[in-house]
GROMACS .gro file of C-alpha atoms in nm:
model
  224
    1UNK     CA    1   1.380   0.798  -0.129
    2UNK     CA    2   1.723   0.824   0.057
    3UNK     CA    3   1.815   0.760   0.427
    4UNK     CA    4   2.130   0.821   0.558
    5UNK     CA    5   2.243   0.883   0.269
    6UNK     CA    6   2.179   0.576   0.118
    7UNK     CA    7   1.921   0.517  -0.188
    8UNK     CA    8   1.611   0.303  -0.001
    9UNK     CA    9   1.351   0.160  -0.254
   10UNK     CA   10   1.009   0.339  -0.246
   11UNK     CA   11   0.812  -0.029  -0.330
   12UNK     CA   12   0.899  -0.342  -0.159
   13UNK     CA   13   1.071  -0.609  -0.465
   14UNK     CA   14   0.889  -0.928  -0.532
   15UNK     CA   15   0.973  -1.214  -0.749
   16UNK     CA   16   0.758  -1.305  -1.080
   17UNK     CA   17   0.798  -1.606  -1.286
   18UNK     CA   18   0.758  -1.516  -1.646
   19UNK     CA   19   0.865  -1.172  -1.744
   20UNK     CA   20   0.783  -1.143  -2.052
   21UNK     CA   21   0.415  -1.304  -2.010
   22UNK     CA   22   0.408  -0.973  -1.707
   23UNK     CA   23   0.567  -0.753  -1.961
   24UNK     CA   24   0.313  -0.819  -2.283
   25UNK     CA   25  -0.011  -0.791  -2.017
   26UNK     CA   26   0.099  -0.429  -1.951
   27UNK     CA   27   0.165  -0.381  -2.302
   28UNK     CA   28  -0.191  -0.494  -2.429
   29UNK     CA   29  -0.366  -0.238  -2.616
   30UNK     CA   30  -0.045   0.021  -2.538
   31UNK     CA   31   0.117   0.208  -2.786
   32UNK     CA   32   0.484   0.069  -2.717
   33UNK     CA   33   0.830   0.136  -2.782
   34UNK     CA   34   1.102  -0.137  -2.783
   35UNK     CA   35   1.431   0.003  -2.702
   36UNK     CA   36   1.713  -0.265  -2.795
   37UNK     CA   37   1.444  -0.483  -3.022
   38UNK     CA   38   1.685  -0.674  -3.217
   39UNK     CA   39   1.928  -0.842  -2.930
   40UNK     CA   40   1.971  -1.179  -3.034
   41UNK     CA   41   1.743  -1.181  -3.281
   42UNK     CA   42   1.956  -1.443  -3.476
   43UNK     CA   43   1.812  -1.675  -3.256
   44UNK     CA   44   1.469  -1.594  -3.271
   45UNK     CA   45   1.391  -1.513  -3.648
   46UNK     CA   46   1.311  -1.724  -3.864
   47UNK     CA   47   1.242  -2.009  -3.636
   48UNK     CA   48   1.198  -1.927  -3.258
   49UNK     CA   49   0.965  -1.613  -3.299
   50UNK     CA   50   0.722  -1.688  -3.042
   51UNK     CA   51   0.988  -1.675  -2.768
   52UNK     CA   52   1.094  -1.318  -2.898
   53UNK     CA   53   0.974  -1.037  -2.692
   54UNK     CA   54   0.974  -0.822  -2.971
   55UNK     CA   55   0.716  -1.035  -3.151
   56UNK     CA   56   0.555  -1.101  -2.844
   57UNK     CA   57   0.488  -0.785  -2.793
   58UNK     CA   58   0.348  -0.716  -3.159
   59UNK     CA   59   0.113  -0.962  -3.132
   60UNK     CA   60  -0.112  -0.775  -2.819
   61UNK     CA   61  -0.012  -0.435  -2.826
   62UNK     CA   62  -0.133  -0.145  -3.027
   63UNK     CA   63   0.143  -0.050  -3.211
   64UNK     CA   64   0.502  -0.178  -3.137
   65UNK     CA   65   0.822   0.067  -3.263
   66UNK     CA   66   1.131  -0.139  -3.234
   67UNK     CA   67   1.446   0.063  -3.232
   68UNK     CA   68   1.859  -0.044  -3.204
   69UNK     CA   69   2.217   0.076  -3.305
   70UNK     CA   70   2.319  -0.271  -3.409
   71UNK     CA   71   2.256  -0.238  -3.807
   72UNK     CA   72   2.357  -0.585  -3.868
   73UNK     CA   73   2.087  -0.716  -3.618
   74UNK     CA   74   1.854  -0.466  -3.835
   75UNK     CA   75   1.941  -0.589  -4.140
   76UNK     CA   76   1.866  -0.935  -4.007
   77UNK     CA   77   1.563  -0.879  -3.896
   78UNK     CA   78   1.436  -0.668  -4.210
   79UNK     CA   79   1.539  -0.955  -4.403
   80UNK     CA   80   1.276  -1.212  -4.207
   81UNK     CA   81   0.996  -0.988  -4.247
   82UNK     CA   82   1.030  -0.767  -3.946
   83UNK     CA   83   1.123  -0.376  -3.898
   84UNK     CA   84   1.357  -0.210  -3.648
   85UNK     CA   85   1.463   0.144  -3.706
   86UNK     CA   86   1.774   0.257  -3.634
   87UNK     CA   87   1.803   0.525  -3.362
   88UNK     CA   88   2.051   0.572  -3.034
   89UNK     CA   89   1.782   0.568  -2.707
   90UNK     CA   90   2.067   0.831  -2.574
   91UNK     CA   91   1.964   1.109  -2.829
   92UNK     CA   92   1.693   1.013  -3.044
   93UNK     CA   93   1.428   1.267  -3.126
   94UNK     CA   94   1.099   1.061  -3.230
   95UNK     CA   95   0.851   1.340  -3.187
   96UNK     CA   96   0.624   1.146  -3.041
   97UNK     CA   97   0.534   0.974  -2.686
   98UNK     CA   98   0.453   0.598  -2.616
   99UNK     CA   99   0.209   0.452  -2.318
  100UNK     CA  100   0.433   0.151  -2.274
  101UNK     CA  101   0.844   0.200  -2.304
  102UNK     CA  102   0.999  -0.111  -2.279
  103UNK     CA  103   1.400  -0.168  -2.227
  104UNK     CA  104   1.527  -0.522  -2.185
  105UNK     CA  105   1.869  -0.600  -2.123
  106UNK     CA  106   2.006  -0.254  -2.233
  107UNK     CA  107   2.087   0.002  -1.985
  108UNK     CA  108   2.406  -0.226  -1.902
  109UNK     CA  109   2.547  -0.176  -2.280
  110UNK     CA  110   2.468   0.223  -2.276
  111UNK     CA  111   2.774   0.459  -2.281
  112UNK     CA  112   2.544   0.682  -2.041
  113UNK     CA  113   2.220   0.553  -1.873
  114UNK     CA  114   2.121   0.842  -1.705
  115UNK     CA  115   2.068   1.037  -2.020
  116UNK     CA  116   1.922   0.754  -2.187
  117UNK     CA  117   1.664   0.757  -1.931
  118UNK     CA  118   1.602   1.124  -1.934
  119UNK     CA  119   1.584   1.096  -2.331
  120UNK     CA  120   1.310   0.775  -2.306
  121UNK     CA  121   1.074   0.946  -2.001
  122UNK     CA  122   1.075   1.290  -2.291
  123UNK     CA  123   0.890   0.980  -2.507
  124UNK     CA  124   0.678   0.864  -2.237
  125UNK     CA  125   0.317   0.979  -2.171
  126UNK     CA  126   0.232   1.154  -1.858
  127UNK     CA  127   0.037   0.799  -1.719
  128UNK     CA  128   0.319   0.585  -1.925
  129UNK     CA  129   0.506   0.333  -1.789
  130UNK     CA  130   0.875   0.268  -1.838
  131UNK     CA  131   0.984  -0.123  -1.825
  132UNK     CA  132   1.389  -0.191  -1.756
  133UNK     CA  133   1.529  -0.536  -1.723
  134UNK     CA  134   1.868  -0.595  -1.626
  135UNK     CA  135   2.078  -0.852  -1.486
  136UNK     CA  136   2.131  -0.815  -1.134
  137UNK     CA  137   2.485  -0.816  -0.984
  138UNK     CA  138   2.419  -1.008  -0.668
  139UNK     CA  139   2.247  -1.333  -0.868
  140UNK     CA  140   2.318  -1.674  -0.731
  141UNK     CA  141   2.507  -1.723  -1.061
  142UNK     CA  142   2.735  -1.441  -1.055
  143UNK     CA  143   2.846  -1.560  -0.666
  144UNK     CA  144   2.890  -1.899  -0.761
  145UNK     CA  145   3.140  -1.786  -1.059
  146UNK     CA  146   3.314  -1.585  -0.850
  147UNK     CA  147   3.324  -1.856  -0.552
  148UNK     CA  148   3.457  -2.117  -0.818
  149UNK     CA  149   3.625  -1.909  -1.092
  150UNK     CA  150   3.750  -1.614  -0.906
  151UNK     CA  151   3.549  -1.389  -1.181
  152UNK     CA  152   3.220  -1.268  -1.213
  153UNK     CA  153   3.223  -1.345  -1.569
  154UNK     CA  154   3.154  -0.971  -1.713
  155UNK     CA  155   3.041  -0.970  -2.085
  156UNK     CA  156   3.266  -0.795  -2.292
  157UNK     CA  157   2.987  -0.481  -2.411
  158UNK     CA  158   2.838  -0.535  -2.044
  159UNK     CA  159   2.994  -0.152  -1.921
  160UNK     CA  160   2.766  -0.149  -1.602
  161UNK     CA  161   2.593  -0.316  -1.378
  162UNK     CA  162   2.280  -0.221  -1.149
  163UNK     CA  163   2.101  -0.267  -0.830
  164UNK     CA  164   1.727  -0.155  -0.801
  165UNK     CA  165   1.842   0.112  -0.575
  166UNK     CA  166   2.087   0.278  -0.868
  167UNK     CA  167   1.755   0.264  -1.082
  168UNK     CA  168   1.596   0.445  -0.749
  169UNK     CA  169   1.903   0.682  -0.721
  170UNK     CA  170   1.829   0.765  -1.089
  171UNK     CA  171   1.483   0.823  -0.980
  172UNK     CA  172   1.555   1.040  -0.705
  173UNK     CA  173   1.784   1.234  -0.932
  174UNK     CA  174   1.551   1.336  -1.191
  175UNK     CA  175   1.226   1.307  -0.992
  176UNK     CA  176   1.075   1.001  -1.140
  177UNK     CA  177   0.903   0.721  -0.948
  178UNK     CA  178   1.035   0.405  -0.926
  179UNK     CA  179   0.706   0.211  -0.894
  180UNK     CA  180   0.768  -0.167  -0.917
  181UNK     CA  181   1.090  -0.450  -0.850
  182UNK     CA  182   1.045  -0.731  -0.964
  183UNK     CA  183   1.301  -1.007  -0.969
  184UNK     CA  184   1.323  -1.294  -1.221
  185UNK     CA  185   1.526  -1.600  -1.389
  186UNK     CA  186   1.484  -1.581  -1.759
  187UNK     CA  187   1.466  -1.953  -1.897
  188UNK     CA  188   1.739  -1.922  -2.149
  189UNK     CA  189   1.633  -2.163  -2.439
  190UNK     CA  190   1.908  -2.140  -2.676
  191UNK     CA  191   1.988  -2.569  -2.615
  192UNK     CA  192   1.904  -2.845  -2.352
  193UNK     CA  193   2.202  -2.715  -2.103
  194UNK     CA  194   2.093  -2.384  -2.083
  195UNK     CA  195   1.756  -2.473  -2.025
  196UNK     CA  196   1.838  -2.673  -1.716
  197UNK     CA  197   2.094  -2.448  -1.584
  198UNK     CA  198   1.812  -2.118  -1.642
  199UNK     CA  199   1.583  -2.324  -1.419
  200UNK     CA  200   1.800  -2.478  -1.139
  201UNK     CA  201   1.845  -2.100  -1.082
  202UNK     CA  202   1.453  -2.040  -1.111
  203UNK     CA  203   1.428  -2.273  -0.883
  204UNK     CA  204   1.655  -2.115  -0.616
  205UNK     CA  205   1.528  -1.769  -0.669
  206UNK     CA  206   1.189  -1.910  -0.565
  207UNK     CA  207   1.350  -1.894  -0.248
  208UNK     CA  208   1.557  -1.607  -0.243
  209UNK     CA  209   1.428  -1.398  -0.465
  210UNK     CA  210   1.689  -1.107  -0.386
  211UNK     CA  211   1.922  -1.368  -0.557
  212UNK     CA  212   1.775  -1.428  -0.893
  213UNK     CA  213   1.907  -1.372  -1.208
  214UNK     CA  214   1.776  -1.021  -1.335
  215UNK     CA  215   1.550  -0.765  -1.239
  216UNK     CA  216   1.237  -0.559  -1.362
  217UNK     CA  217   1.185  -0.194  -1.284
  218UNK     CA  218   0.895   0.021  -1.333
  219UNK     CA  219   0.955   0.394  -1.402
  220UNK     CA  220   0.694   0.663  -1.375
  221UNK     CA  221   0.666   1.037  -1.439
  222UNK     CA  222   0.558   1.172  -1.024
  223UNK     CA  223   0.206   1.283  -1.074
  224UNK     CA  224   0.263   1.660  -0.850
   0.00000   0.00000   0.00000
């Protein structure tokens, strides 16, 4: 939808506490692709698997194909028992389609995320869903660095960053529904610190939602 020239959301957002919890339900039963499986998977194999989406995801869905371009991560993961192929979201040909296509924490690494997304909705079933996370540039976090710090503290392979209304633009460009926002602060569990700091900001985006940490969108194919 656009207004003035302006990209307007089609859904009102909400906020959700556990993502991933939201993320497996739609999954159960699916057929489901994992774009970007093996992201920090260091920390979650062999010891922390139940807090890996990947995993997560194995254990209620169909069938669960886990794909990334970082062959170390691969390796890693092949090496604790579990198997991600190797194959760029951008120009992969699987010859195949998936009910469930999920993307978490990706489309801000990708060299160009509007072809990735026109290459992952060719893999998606006609009454598929298409799950993006990202982190979202107006968080309370990202204010308060740049109140304090003077920086908004960019990751170094971070080469975007998105609003739900670029993942509507996107939408509008290639006539795709954008179907769901939801916001979210991911409880990062890495150490005691983290933990605390992950849900001080839960906390806050509680009450401004708008504010939290990350976001969930929910792509479509329009059924016309």
């Amino acid at each position: 939808m656009m207004r003035e020239g302006v990209a307007r959301l089609e859904r009102t957002p909400r906020h959700i506490i556990d993502i991933d919890a939201y993320i497996c339900k739609i999954a159960k039963g699916k057929d489901v692709l994992n774009v970007g499986a093996s992201g920090n998977v260091e920390f979650y194999l062999p010891n922390n698997k139940e807090l890996w989406l990947h995993y997560r995801l194995s254990t209620v869905a169909n069938e669960v194909v886990g794909i990334d371009i970082d062959k170390d991560s691969i390796r890693y993961a092949q090496e604790n028992g579990s198997e991600i192929l190797y194959h760029n979201c951008e120009s992969m040909k699987l010859k195949r389609r998936f009910d469930i296509i999920v993307m978490s924490e990706v489309i801000e690494h990708l060299n160009a995320p509007g072809k990735a997304v026109q290459n992952l909705m060719n893999h998606l079933e006609r009454n598929g869903k298409f799950l993006i996370t990202t982190p979202n540039p107006m968080s309370m976090n990202i204010l308060l660095r740049m109140l304090f710090r003077g920086t908004p503290g960019v990751y170094y392979d971070h080469v975007a960053c998105f609003f739900p209304e670029n993942l509507q633009a996107l939408c509008n460009r290639f006539g795709y529904q954008l179907s769901q926002v939801l916001f979210f602060n991911p409880i990062d569990r890495r150490n005691k610190m983290l933990q605390f700091k992950s849900k001080t900001f839960l906390a806050f985006g509680l009450l401004v939602p708008k504010m939290s940490q990350s976001f969930l969108g929910i792509i479509e194919h329009r059924n016309n």
